[in-house]
Amino acid sequence: MQLFKKLLAFVFFSLIMVQIVPAQGNALNFDGSSDYVQVPNNAAFETATGTIETWIKPTWASASGNPCFISMRPNTISNSRYSFHIGSGLNTIGLYNGSVYNTIPYTFVSGTWYHIALVYSSSNCIVYVNGANAGIIPIGINTAAVGNNLRIGFPDDGFASEAWKGDIDDVRLWNTQRTQPQVQTNMNNELVGNESGLIAYYKLNQAISGGTNTAWSIAFNAVSNTNNGTLNT
């Protein structure tokens, strides 16, 4: 009986310690200053509707700007297609489209992993966090803005205060608007790269979470051998 009690206690402890984490063991760490991944512009990324998915782990306690985890935004920010941000106080998730920045409330905890799915159009953006509907940002992306590079972990050179501090993993770009069941089914699974509607897939699993990764410089696109990203530090 004593052994049975110990086993029950262990199982209970194990259950309460479960945390949602990415499917892959590795991720790319960003220093909140100058680290980012840049992918050269490709017209295939400039869809009027689609979905962006990624795992993020913010690690700041407070920030001077609203850190950006993914963007298609040039130095002339009025020509931004989009940039997505977590609020400096870890209490919002927002979209900037070149003219307006709008947010929905969500409480994040520093050092915790979150799966984010952004189902966008020219009129709004549905946000799923860990597979649950977190709300709708009431503005859309700027579909008229073309020619911008894709950046992971950074908005543009003029806004270093919005650099991402923390980890990012498993970035997926779709040319379809994913449904909530589709998001929930695949968020914890590593994809092959040939899934219908998937136009770019950066697993970022060559890196070591929390490491310096000085020898790692390419973010490979699992969909094809093109549109790879370059790590900038």
mmCIF file of C-alpha atoms in Angstrom:
data_model
loop_
_atom_site.group_PDB
_atom_site.id
_atom_site.type_symbol
_atom_site.label_atom_id
_atom_site.label_comp_id
_atom_site.label_asym_id
_atom_site.label_seq_id
_atom_site.Cartn_x
_atom_site.Cartn_y
_atom_site.Cartn_z
ATOM 1 C CA MET A 1 0.000 0.000 0.000
ATOM 2 C CA GLN A 2 2.824 2.404 0.811
ATOM 3 C CA LEU A 3 4.369 1.776 -2.617
ATOM 4 C CA PHE A 4 0.986 2.325 -4.280
ATOM 5 C CA LYS A 5 0.638 5.681 -2.513
ATOM 6 C CA LYS A 6 4.100 6.688 -3.681
ATOM 7 C CA LEU A 7 3.233 5.746 -7.254
ATOM 8 C CA LEU A 8 0.026 7.773 -7.098
ATOM 9 C CA ALA A 9 1.926 10.743 -5.732
ATOM 10 C CA PHE A 10 4.486 10.456 -8.534
ATOM 11 C CA VAL A 11 1.791 10.257 -11.202
ATOM 12 C CA PHE A 12 -0.038 13.254 -9.731
ATOM 13 C CA PHE A 13 3.188 15.257 -9.554
ATOM 14 C CA SER A 14 4.020 14.334 -13.149
ATOM 15 C CA LEU A 15 0.607 15.453 -14.344
ATOM 16 C CA ILE A 16 0.752 18.861 -12.714
ATOM 17 C CA MET A 17 4.231 19.412 -14.117
ATOM 18 C CA VAL A 18 3.090 18.934 -17.736
ATOM 19 C CA GLN A 19 3.665 22.036 -19.860
ATOM 20 C CA ILE A 20 2.777 22.673 -23.482
ATOM 21 C CA VAL A 21 6.024 22.693 -25.472
ATOM 22 C CA PRO A 22 6.975 22.472 -29.151
ATOM 23 C CA ALA A 23 7.126 19.114 -30.895
ATOM 24 C CA GLN A 24 10.854 19.579 -31.542
ATOM 25 C CA GLY A 25 13.412 19.638 -28.773
ATOM 26 C CA ASN A 26 15.419 22.531 -30.225
ATOM 27 C CA ALA A 27 14.533 26.135 -30.998
ATOM 28 C CA LEU A 28 16.253 29.352 -32.008
ATOM 29 C CA ASN A 29 17.096 31.837 -29.278
ATOM 30 C CA PHE A 30 16.984 35.615 -29.952
ATOM 31 C CA ASP A 31 18.900 38.104 -27.812
ATOM 32 C CA GLY A 32 16.405 41.004 -27.916
ATOM 33 C CA SER A 33 18.954 43.218 -29.640
ATOM 34 C CA SER A 34 20.159 42.267 -33.102
ATOM 35 C CA ASP A 35 19.261 38.625 -33.736
ATOM 36 C CA TYR A 36 16.820 37.776 -36.515
ATOM 37 C CA VAL A 37 16.250 35.453 -39.451
ATOM 38 C CA GLN A 38 15.723 37.083 -42.842
ATOM 39 C CA VAL A 39 14.139 35.374 -45.838
ATOM 40 C CA PRO A 40 14.351 37.204 -49.194
ATOM 41 C CA ASN A 41 11.054 38.403 -50.584
ATOM 42 C CA ASN A 42 8.996 35.897 -52.474
ATOM 43 C CA ALA A 43 5.629 36.646 -54.079
ATOM 44 C CA ALA A 44 4.321 33.291 -52.827
ATOM 45 C CA PHE A 45 4.385 34.735 -49.298
ATOM 46 C CA GLU A 46 2.199 37.699 -50.277
ATOM 47 C CA THR A 47 -1.176 36.030 -49.961
ATOM 48 C CA ALA A 48 -4.301 38.090 -49.275
ATOM 49 C CA THR A 49 -5.524 35.424 -46.863
ATOM 50 C CA GLY A 50 -3.578 32.779 -45.023
ATOM 51 C CA THR A 51 -2.236 31.523 -41.723
ATOM 52 C CA ILE A 52 0.988 31.988 -39.789
ATOM 53 C CA GLU A 53 1.816 29.445 -37.093
ATOM 54 C CA THR A 54 4.736 29.356 -34.702
ATOM 55 C CA TRP A 55 5.869 28.457 -31.207
ATOM 56 C CA ILE A 56 7.187 31.349 -29.124
ATOM 57 C CA LYS A 57 8.717 31.687 -25.674
ATOM 58 C CA PRO A 58 9.111 35.293 -24.480
ATOM 59 C CA THR A 59 11.785 35.694 -21.812
ATOM 60 C CA TRP A 60 11.606 39.371 -20.885
ATOM 61 C CA ALA A 61 10.080 40.790 -17.723
ATOM 62 C CA SER A 62 9.438 44.155 -19.339
ATOM 63 C CA ALA A 63 10.456 45.763 -22.622
ATOM 64 C CA SER A 64 10.688 49.296 -23.983
ATOM 65 C CA GLY A 65 8.883 48.301 -27.193
ATOM 66 C CA ASN A 66 6.446 45.583 -28.209
ATOM 67 C CA PRO A 67 8.676 42.680 -29.296
ATOM 68 C CA CYS A 68 7.962 41.355 -32.791
ATOM 69 C CA PHE A 69 8.133 37.645 -33.581
ATOM 70 C CA ILE A 70 7.422 37.775 -37.344
ATOM 71 C CA SER A 71 7.065 40.507 -39.961
ATOM 72 C CA MET A 72 7.060 41.578 -43.580
ATOM 73 C CA ARG A 73 8.014 45.161 -42.899
ATOM 74 C CA PRO A 74 10.590 47.479 -44.522
ATOM 75 C CA ASN A 75 12.420 50.421 -42.982
ATOM 76 C CA THR A 76 9.700 52.645 -44.480
ATOM 77 C CA ILE A 77 7.113 51.263 -42.096
ATOM 78 C CA SER A 78 4.140 52.741 -43.954
ATOM 79 C CA ASN A 79 4.779 50.040 -46.578
ATOM 80 C CA SER A 80 4.529 47.276 -43.988
ATOM 81 C CA ARG A 81 2.485 44.251 -44.921
ATOM 82 C CA TYR A 82 2.326 43.043 -41.340
ATOM 83 C CA SER A 83 4.238 42.687 -38.118
ATOM 84 C CA PHE A 84 2.969 40.657 -35.178
ATOM 85 C CA HIS A 85 3.929 41.536 -31.609
ATOM 86 C CA ILE A 86 3.596 40.542 -27.986
ATOM 87 C CA GLY A 87 3.006 43.538 -25.729
ATOM 88 C CA SER A 88 5.910 44.872 -23.689
ATOM 89 C CA GLY A 89 4.017 44.010 -20.512
ATOM 90 C CA LEU A 90 3.262 40.458 -21.729
ATOM 91 C CA ASN A 91 -0.445 41.279 -21.778
ATOM 92 C CA THR A 92 -1.428 41.685 -25.455
ATOM 93 C CA ILE A 93 -0.869 40.274 -28.921
ATOM 94 C CA GLY A 94 -0.998 42.771 -31.759
ATOM 95 C CA LEU A 95 -0.813 43.440 -35.481
ATOM 96 C CA TYR A 96 0.725 46.461 -37.213
ATOM 97 C CA ASN A 97 -0.233 46.906 -40.873
ATOM 98 C CA GLY A 98 1.623 50.068 -41.864
ATOM 99 C CA SER A 99 -0.969 52.513 -40.618
ATOM 100 C CA VAL A 100 -2.646 51.046 -37.530
ATOM 101 C CA TYR A 101 -1.527 48.954 -34.574
ATOM 102 C CA ASN A 102 -4.280 47.002 -32.848
ATOM 103 C CA THR A 103 -4.229 44.379 -30.114
ATOM 104 C CA ILE A 104 -6.280 41.890 -28.189
ATOM 105 C CA PRO A 105 -5.650 41.123 -24.520
ATOM 106 C CA TYR A 106 -3.818 37.945 -23.561
ATOM 107 C CA THR A 107 -1.686 37.254 -20.509
ATOM 108 C CA PHE A 108 1.661 35.644 -21.275
ATOM 109 C CA VAL A 109 4.148 34.342 -18.708
ATOM 110 C CA SER A 110 7.843 34.942 -19.274
ATOM 111 C CA GLY A 111 9.735 31.704 -19.870
ATOM 112 C CA THR A 112 6.659 29.775 -21.021
ATOM 113 C CA TRP A 113 6.073 28.271 -24.476
ATOM 114 C CA TYR A 114 2.978 29.231 -26.492
ATOM 115 C CA HIS A 115 1.694 28.052 -29.838
ATOM 116 C CA ILE A 116 0.371 30.977 -31.885
ATOM 117 C CA ALA A 117 -1.809 30.693 -35.004
ATOM 118 C CA LEU A 118 -2.731 33.874 -36.892
ATOM 119 C CA VAL A 119 -5.494 33.429 -39.470
ATOM 120 C CA TYR A 120 -5.375 36.660 -41.436
ATOM 121 C CA SER A 121 -7.176 38.528 -44.186
ATOM 122 C CA SER A 122 -7.381 42.131 -45.333
ATOM 123 C CA SER A 123 -10.102 42.836 -42.762
ATOM 124 C CA ASN A 124 -9.131 41.025 -39.540
ATOM 125 C CA CYS A 125 -6.978 38.374 -37.905
ATOM 126 C CA ILE A 126 -8.236 35.465 -35.817
ATOM 127 C CA VAL A 127 -5.768 34.531 -33.086
ATOM 128 C CA TYR A 128 -5.424 31.058 -31.587
ATOM 129 C CA VAL A 129 -3.152 30.531 -28.588
ATOM 130 C CA ASN A 130 -2.372 26.904 -27.719
ATOM 131 C CA GLY A 131 -5.272 25.921 -29.973
ATOM 132 C CA ALA A 132 -7.855 28.050 -28.165
ATOM 133 C CA ASN A 133 -9.556 31.041 -29.770
ATOM 134 C CA ALA A 134 -8.011 34.093 -28.078
ATOM 135 C CA GLY A 135 -9.995 36.675 -30.057
ATOM 136 C CA ILE A 136 -10.048 38.645 -33.283
ATOM 137 C CA ILE A 137 -7.745 41.569 -34.022
ATOM 138 C CA PRO A 138 -10.118 43.967 -35.833
ATOM 139 C CA ILE A 139 -7.683 45.018 -38.551
ATOM 140 C CA GLY A 140 -6.199 43.103 -41.455
ATOM 141 C CA ILE A 141 -2.831 42.922 -43.127
ATOM 142 C CA ASN A 142 -1.839 45.489 -45.745
ATOM 143 C CA THR A 143 -2.273 43.496 -48.945
ATOM 144 C CA ALA A 144 -1.066 46.426 -51.071
ATOM 145 C CA ALA A 145 2.425 46.260 -49.544
ATOM 146 C CA VAL A 146 4.637 44.016 -51.673
ATOM 147 C CA GLY A 147 8.350 43.367 -52.042
ATOM 148 C CA ASN A 148 9.200 43.085 -48.345
ATOM 149 C CA ASN A 149 11.499 40.451 -46.889
ATOM 150 C CA LEU A 150 10.196 38.047 -44.285
ATOM 151 C CA ARG A 151 11.798 38.467 -40.877
ATOM 152 C CA ILE A 152 11.571 36.208 -37.863
ATOM 153 C CA GLY A 153 12.311 37.858 -34.523
ATOM 154 C CA PHE A 154 12.598 41.451 -35.741
ATOM 155 C CA PRO A 155 10.425 44.130 -37.401
ATOM 156 C CA ASP A 156 12.859 46.407 -39.307
ATOM 157 C CA ASP A 157 16.172 48.173 -38.805
ATOM 158 C CA GLY A 158 14.596 51.339 -37.416
ATOM 159 C CA PHE A 159 12.910 49.705 -34.417
ATOM 160 C CA ALA A 160 15.499 47.773 -32.429
ATOM 161 C CA SER A 161 13.325 48.211 -29.317
ATOM 162 C CA GLU A 162 10.913 45.709 -30.899
ATOM 163 C CA ALA A 163 13.523 42.950 -31.306
ATOM 164 C CA TRP A 164 12.387 39.585 -29.954
ATOM 165 C CA LYS A 165 13.918 38.326 -26.721
ATOM 166 C CA GLY A 166 13.320 34.649 -26.202
ATOM 167 C CA ASP A 167 12.878 31.531 -28.318
ATOM 168 C CA ILE A 168 11.014 30.882 -31.563
ATOM 169 C CA ASP A 169 10.394 27.495 -33.139
ATOM 170 C CA ASP A 170 8.541 25.796 -35.983
ATOM 171 C CA VAL A 171 7.437 28.735 -38.163
ATOM 172 C CA ARG A 172 4.804 27.787 -40.745
ATOM 173 C CA LEU A 173 3.284 29.899 -43.514
ATOM 174 C CA TRP A 174 0.084 28.716 -45.191
ATOM 175 C CA ASN A 175 -1.799 30.161 -48.158
ATOM 176 C CA THR A 176 -5.045 28.889 -46.638
ATOM 177 C CA GLN A 177 -7.001 29.999 -43.595
ATOM 178 C CA ARG A 178 -6.560 27.127 -41.166
ATOM 179 C CA THR A 179 -9.539 26.087 -39.082
ATOM 180 C CA GLN A 180 -9.345 25.665 -35.329
ATOM 181 C CA PRO A 181 -9.483 21.827 -35.581
ATOM 182 C CA GLN A 182 -6.650 21.906 -38.133
ATOM 183 C CA VAL A 183 -4.571 24.077 -35.810
ATOM 184 C CA GLN A 184 -5.262 21.821 -32.839
ATOM 185 C CA THR A 185 -4.512 18.616 -34.767
ATOM 186 C CA ASN A 186 -1.099 19.721 -36.059
ATOM 187 C CA MET A 187 0.270 22.163 -33.483
ATOM 188 C CA ASN A 188 2.153 19.467 -31.548
ATOM 189 C CA ASN A 189 3.304 17.518 -34.590
ATOM 190 C CA GLU A 190 6.295 18.084 -36.828
ATOM 191 C CA LEU A 191 5.148 18.333 -40.443
ATOM 192 C CA VAL A 192 6.760 16.737 -43.497
ATOM 193 C CA GLY A 193 6.760 19.862 -45.673
ATOM 194 C CA ASN A 194 4.508 18.643 -48.487
ATOM 195 C CA GLU A 195 1.179 19.389 -46.801
ATOM 196 C CA SER A 196 -1.448 21.094 -48.969
ATOM 197 C CA GLY A 197 -1.357 24.881 -48.616
ATOM 198 C CA LEU A 198 1.981 24.965 -46.777
ATOM 199 C CA ILE A 199 4.222 27.493 -48.553
ATOM 200 C CA ALA A 200 7.112 27.787 -46.085
ATOM 201 C CA TYR A 201 8.195 25.819 -43.038
ATOM 202 C CA TYR A 202 11.159 26.810 -40.879
ATOM 203 C CA LYS A 203 11.639 24.130 -38.228
ATOM 204 C CA LEU A 204 14.550 26.020 -36.597
ATOM 205 C CA ASN A 205 15.566 22.787 -34.917
ATOM 206 C CA GLN A 206 19.232 22.994 -35.866
ATOM 207 C CA ALA A 207 19.624 25.439 -32.988
ATOM 208 C CA ILE A 208 19.913 24.935 -29.233
ATOM 209 C CA SER A 209 17.341 26.654 -27.028
ATOM 210 C CA GLY A 210 19.168 29.255 -24.955
ATOM 211 C CA GLY A 211 22.466 28.707 -26.782
ATOM 212 C CA THR A 212 24.614 31.135 -28.759
ATOM 213 C CA ASN A 213 24.464 29.129 -32.024
ATOM 214 C CA THR A 214 27.478 30.935 -33.448
ATOM 215 C CA ALA A 215 28.112 28.206 -36.038
ATOM 216 C CA TRP A 216 24.523 28.123 -37.281
ATOM 217 C CA SER A 217 23.567 30.553 -40.060
ATOM 218 C CA ILE A 218 20.826 29.040 -42.256
ATOM 219 C CA ALA A 219 17.125 28.555 -41.506
ATOM 220 C CA PHE A 220 16.138 25.815 -43.942
ATOM 221 C CA ASN A 221 12.741 25.847 -45.600
ATOM 222 C CA ALA A 222 11.370 22.306 -45.351
ATOM 223 C CA VAL A 223 8.860 22.936 -48.156
ATOM 224 C CA SER A 224 11.571 23.297 -50.806
ATOM 225 C CA ASN A 225 15.270 23.937 -51.232
ATOM 226 C CA THR A 226 14.559 27.619 -51.904
ATOM 227 C CA ASN A 227 13.440 30.505 -49.704
ATOM 228 C CA ASN A 228 15.915 29.594 -46.977
ATOM 229 C CA GLY A 229 16.534 32.195 -44.300
ATOM 230 C CA THR A 230 19.794 33.682 -43.064
ATOM 231 C CA LEU A 231 20.559 34.226 -39.394
ATOM 232 C CA ASN A 232 21.706 37.763 -38.619
ATOM 233 C CA THR A 233 23.314 38.637 -35.283
#
